[in-house]
Coordinates of C-alpha atoms and ligand atoms in Angstrom, one line a residue:
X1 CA -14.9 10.5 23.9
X2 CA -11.2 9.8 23.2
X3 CA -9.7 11.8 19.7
X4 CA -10.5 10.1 16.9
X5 CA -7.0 9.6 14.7
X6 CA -9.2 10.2 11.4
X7 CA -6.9 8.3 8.6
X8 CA -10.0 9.1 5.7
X9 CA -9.3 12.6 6.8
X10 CA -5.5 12.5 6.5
X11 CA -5.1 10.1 3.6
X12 CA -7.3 12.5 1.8
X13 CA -4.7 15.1 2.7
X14 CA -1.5 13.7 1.5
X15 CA -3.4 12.3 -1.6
X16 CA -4.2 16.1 -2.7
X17 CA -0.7 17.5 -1.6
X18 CA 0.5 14.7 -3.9
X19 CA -1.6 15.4 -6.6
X20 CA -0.2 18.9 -6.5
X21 CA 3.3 17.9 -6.6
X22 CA 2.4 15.2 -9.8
X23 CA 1.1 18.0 -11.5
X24 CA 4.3 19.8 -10.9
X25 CA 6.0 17.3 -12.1
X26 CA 4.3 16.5 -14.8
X27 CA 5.0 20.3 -15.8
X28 CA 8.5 20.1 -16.0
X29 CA 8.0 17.1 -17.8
X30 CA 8.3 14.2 -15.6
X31 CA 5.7 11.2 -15.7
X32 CA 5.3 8.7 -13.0
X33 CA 4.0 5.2 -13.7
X34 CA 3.3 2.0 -11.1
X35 CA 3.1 -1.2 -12.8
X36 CA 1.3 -3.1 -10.2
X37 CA 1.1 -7.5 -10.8
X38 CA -1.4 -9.5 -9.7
X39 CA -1.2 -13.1 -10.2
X40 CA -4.2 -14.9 -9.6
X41 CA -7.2 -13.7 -8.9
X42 CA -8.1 -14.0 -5.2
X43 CA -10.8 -11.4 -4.5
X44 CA -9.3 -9.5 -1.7
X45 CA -6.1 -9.3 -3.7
X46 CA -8.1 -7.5 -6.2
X47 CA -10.1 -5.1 -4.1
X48 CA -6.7 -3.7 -3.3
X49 CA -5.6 -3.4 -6.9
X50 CA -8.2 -1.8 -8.1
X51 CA -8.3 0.8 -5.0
X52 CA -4.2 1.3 -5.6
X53 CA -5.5 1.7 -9.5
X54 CA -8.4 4.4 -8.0
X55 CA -5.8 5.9 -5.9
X56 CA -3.1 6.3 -8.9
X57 CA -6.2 7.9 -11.5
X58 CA -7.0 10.2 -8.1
X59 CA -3.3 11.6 -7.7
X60 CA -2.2 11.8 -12.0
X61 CA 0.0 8.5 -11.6
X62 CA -0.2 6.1 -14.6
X63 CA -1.0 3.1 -13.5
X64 CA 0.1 -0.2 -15.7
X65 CA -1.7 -3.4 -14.5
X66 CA -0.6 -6.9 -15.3
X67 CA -3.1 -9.7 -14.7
X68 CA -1.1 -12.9 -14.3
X69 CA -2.8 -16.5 -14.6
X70 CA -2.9 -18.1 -11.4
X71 CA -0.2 -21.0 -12.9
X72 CA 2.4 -18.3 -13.5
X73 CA 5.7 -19.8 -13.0
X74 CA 8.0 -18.0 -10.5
X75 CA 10.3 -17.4 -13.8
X76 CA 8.0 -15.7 -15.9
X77 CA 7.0 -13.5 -13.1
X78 CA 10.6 -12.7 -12.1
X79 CA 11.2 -12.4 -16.0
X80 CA 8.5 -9.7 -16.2
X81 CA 9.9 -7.6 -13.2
X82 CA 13.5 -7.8 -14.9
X83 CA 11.7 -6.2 -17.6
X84 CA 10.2 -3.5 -15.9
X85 CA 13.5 -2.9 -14.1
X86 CA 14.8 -2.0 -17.5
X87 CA 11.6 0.1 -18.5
X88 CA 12.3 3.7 -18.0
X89 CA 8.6 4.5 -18.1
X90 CA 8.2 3.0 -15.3
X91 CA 9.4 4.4 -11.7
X92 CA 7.7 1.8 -8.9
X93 CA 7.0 -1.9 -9.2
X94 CA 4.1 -3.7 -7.2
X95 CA 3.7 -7.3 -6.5
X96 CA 0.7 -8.0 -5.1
X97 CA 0.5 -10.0 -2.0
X98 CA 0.0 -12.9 -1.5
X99 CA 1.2 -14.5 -4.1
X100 CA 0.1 -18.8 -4.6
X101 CA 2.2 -21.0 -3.4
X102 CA 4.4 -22.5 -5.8
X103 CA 6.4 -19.2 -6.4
X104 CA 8.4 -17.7 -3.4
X105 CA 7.5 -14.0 -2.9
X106 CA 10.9 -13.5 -1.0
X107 CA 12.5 -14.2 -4.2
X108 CA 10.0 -12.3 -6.6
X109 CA 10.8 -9.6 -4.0
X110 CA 14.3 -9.3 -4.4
X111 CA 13.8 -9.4 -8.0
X112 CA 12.6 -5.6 -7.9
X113 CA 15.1 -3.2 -8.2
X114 CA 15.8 -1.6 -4.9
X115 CA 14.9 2.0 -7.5
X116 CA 11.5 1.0 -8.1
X117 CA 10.5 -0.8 -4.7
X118 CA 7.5 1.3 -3.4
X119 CA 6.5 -1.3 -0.8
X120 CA 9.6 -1.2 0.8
X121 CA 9.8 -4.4 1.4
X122 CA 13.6 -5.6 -0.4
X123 CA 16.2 -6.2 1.7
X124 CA 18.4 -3.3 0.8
X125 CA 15.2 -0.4 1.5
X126 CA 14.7 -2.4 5.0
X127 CA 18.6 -2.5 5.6
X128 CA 18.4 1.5 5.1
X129 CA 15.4 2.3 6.9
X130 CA 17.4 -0.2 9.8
X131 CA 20.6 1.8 9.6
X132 CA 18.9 5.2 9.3
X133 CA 19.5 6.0 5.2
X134 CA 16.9 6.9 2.9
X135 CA 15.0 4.8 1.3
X136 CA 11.6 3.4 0.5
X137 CA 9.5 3.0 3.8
X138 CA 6.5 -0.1 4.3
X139 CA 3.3 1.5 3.5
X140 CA 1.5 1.1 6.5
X141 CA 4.0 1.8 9.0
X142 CA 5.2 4.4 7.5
X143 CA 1.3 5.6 7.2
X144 CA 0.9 5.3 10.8
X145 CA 3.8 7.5 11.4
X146 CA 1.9 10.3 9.4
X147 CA -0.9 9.7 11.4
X148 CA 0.6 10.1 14.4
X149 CA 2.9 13.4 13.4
X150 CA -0.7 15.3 12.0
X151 CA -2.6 14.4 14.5
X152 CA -0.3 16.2 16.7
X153 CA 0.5 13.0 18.8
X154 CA 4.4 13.6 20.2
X155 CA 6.5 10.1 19.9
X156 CA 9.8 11.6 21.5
X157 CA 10.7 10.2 24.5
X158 CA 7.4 8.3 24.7
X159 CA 6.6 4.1 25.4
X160 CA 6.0 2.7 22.4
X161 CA 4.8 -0.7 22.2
X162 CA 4.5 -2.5 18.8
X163 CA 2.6 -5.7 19.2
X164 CA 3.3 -7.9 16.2
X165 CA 6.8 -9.0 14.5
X166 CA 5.9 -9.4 11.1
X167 CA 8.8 -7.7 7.9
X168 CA 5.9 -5.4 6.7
X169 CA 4.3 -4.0 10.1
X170 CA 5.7 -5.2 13.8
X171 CA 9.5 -4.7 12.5
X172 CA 9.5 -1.6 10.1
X173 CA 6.9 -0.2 12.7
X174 CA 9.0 -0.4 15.6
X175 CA 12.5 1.0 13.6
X176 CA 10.5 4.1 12.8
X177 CA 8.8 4.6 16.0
X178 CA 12.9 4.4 17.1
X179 CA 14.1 7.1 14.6
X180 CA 11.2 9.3 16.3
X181 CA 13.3 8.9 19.6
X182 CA 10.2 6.2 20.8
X183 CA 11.1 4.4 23.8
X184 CA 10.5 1.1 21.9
X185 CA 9.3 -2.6 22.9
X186 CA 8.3 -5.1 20.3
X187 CA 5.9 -7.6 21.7
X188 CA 5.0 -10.9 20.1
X189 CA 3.0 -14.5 20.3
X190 CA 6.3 -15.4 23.2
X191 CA 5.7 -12.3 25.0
X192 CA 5.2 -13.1 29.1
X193 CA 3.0 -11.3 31.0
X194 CA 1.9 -9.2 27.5
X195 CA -0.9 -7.5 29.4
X196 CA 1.4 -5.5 32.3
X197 CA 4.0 -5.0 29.1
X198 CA 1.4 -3.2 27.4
X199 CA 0.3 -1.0 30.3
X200 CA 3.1 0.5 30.3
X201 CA 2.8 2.1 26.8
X202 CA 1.9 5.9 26.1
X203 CA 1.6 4.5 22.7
X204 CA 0.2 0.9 21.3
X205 CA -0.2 -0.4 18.3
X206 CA -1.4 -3.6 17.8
X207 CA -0.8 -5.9 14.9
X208 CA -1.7 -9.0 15.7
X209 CA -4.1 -10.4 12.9
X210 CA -6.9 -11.3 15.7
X211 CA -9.7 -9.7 16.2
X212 CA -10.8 -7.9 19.5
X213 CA -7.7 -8.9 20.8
X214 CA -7.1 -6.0 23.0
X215 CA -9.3 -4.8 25.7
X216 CA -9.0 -2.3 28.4
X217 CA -6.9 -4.6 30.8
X218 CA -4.3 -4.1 28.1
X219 CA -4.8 -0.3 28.4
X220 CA -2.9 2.5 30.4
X221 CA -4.7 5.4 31.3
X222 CA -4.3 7.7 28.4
X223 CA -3.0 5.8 26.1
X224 CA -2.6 6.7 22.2
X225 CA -3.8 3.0 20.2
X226 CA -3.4 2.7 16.8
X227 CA -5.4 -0.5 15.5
X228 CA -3.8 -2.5 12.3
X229 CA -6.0 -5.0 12.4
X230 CA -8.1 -5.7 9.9
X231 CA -10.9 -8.4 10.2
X232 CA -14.5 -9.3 8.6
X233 CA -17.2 -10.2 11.1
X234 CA -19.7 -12.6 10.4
X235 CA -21.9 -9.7 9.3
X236 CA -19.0 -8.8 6.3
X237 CA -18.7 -5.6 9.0
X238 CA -14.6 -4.6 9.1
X239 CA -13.3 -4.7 12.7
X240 CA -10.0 -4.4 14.1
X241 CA -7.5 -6.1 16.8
X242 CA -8.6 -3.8 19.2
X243 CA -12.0 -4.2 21.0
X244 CA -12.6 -0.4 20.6
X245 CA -15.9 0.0 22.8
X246 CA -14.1 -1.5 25.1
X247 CA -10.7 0.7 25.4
X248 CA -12.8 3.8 24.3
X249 CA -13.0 5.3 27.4
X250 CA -9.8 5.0 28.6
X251 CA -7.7 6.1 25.9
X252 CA -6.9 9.7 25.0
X253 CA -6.4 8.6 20.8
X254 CA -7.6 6.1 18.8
X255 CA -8.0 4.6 15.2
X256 CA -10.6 3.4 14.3
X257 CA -11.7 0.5 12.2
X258 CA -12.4 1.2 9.1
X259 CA -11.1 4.4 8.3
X260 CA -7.5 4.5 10.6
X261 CA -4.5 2.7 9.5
X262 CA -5.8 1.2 6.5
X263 CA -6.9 4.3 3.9
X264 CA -3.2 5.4 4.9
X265 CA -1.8 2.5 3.3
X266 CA -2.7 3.7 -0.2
X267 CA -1.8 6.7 0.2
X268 CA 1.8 6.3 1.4
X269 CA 2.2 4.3 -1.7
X270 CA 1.9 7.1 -3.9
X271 CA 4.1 9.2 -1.8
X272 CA 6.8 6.2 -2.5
X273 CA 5.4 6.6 -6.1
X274 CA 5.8 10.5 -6.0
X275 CA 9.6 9.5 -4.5
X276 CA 10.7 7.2 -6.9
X277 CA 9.9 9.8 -9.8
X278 CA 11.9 12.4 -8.5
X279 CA 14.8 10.3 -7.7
Ligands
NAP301 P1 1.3 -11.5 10.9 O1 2.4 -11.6 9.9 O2 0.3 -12.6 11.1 O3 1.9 -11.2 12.3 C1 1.2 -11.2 13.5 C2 2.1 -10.9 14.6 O4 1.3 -10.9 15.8 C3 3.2 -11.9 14.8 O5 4.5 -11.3 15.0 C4 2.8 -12.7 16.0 O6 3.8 -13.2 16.8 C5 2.0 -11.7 16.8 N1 1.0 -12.4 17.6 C6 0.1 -13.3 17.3 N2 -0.6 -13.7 18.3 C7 -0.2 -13.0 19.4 C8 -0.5 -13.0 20.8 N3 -1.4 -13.8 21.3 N4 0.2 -12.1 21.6 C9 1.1 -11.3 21.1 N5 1.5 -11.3 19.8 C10 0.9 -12.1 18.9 O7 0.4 -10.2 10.6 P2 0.7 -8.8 9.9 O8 0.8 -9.0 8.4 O9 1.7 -8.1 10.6 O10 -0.7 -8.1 10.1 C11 -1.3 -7.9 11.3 C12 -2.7 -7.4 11.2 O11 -2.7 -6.1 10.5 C13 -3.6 -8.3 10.4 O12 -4.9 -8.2 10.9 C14 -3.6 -7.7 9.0 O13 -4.8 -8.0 8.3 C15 -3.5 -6.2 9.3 N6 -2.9 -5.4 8.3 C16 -3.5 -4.3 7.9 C17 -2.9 -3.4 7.0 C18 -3.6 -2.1 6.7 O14 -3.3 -1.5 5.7 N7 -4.5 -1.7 7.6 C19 -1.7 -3.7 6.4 C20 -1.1 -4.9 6.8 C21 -1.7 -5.8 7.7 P3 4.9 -14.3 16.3 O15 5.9 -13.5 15.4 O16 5.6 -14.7 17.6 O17 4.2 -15.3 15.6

């Protein structure tokens, strides 16, 4: 049985180191707040409010949430980051994702001040996580980092492969991998030949938003995979992009699905949280 990368385990961890640090904080009289903005009120969307809610309650962050009708105007929801810009209470801004389609999120986006941007997904923290700076990280990337570092996994001088471009996982994923001194290739739906590319990797991650996608044939010997996929069967049971019975016994580290990548999410979001209030 290959190690199991236990992201329950570790997102438990960093949640309770947090909560330590908030209370700290909160000692020497510092507060932290998230507004967090739906619009809408598409039921996934609001699974993962309300568990970023859980999560803030959990840690001793204050969490402000502002349900927007689904006919929100892209000005009234830029209007209301503006304000919250301005708010001092307030130290991170959330806009949940995705948003309908008559406003453009790339816009609502770079709205946020670049101070308050715990998803890391404005331009300015992704041009400083590019060129090395600090700055605010993408949650799940950035999670998956964590779980490789505590679960011992070395990324120095290792293959990385990052299958999946996307500005919130592939590309973040595969800049950080390369600040660990990863030996980094970024695969995508163009890739030739994706198969023999991906044998080659000490370490895979896949996100490619399809189910079961990798087998063992994908698989080196050994291999470290971390699985961001996240998929509903026909039973409602969560699976991943990675077939894991199938790549189990050939890999020496795995996440699995549920309970990997995606409890890490949350919690890296409160450690931008955390960040932004001691800024
Ligand atoms: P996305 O924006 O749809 O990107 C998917 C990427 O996979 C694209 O770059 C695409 O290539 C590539 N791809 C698609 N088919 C491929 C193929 N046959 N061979 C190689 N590459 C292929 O997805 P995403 O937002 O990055 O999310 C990926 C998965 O992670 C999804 O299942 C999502 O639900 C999950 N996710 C989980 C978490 C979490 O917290 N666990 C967070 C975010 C996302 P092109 O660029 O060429 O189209």
């Amino acid at each position: 049985m290959p190690q199991l990368i236990d992201g329950k385990k570790i997102s438990a961890k960093i949640k309770d180191e947090l909560k330590e640090t908030v209370q700290k904080l909160k000692d020497d009289g510092v507060s932290i707040c998230l507004a967090v903005i739906q619009v809408g009120d598409d039921p996934a969307s609001s699974i993962y409010v309300n568990n970023k809610k859980k999560a803030c309650a959990y840690v001793g962050i204050e969490s402000l949430a502002y349900e927007l009708p689904e006919e929100t105007t892209q000005r009234e929801l830029v209007d209301l980051v503006e304000k919250l810009n301005t708010d001092d209470r307030v130290n991170g801004i959330l806009v949940q994702l995705p948003l309908p389609g008559h406003i453009d999120a790339d816009a609502v986006i770079r709205a946020i001040s670049p101070d308050k941007d715990v998803d890391g997904f404005h331009p300015e923290s992704v041009g400083r996580l590019c060129i090395g700076e600090e700055g605010f990280v993408s949650c799940t990337p950035a999670g998956i980092i964590q779980l490789l570092k505590r679960s011992g996994i070395e990324i120095a001088g290792k293959e990385c492969l990052v299958i999946g471009r996307s500005n919130i996982v592939g590309k973040p994923m595969s800049i950080l991998l390369l600040r660990e001194n990863g030996t980094v290739t970024v695969a995508h739906s163009r890739t030739k030949n994706l198969k023999e590319v991906a044998r080659r990797a000490d370490i895979l991650v896949a996100a490619i938003g399809k189910p079961k996608f990798i087998t063992s044939d994908y698989i080196k010997d050994g291999a470290v995979v971390i699985d961001v996929g996240m998929h509903r069967n026909a039973e409602n049971k969560l699976c991943g992009d990675v077939d894991f019975e199938n790549v189990k016994d050939k890999v020496s580290a795995i996440t699995p699905v549920p309970g990997g990548v995606g409890p890490m999410t949350i919690a890296m979001l409160m450690y931008n949280c955390v960040r932004a209030a001691m800024k």
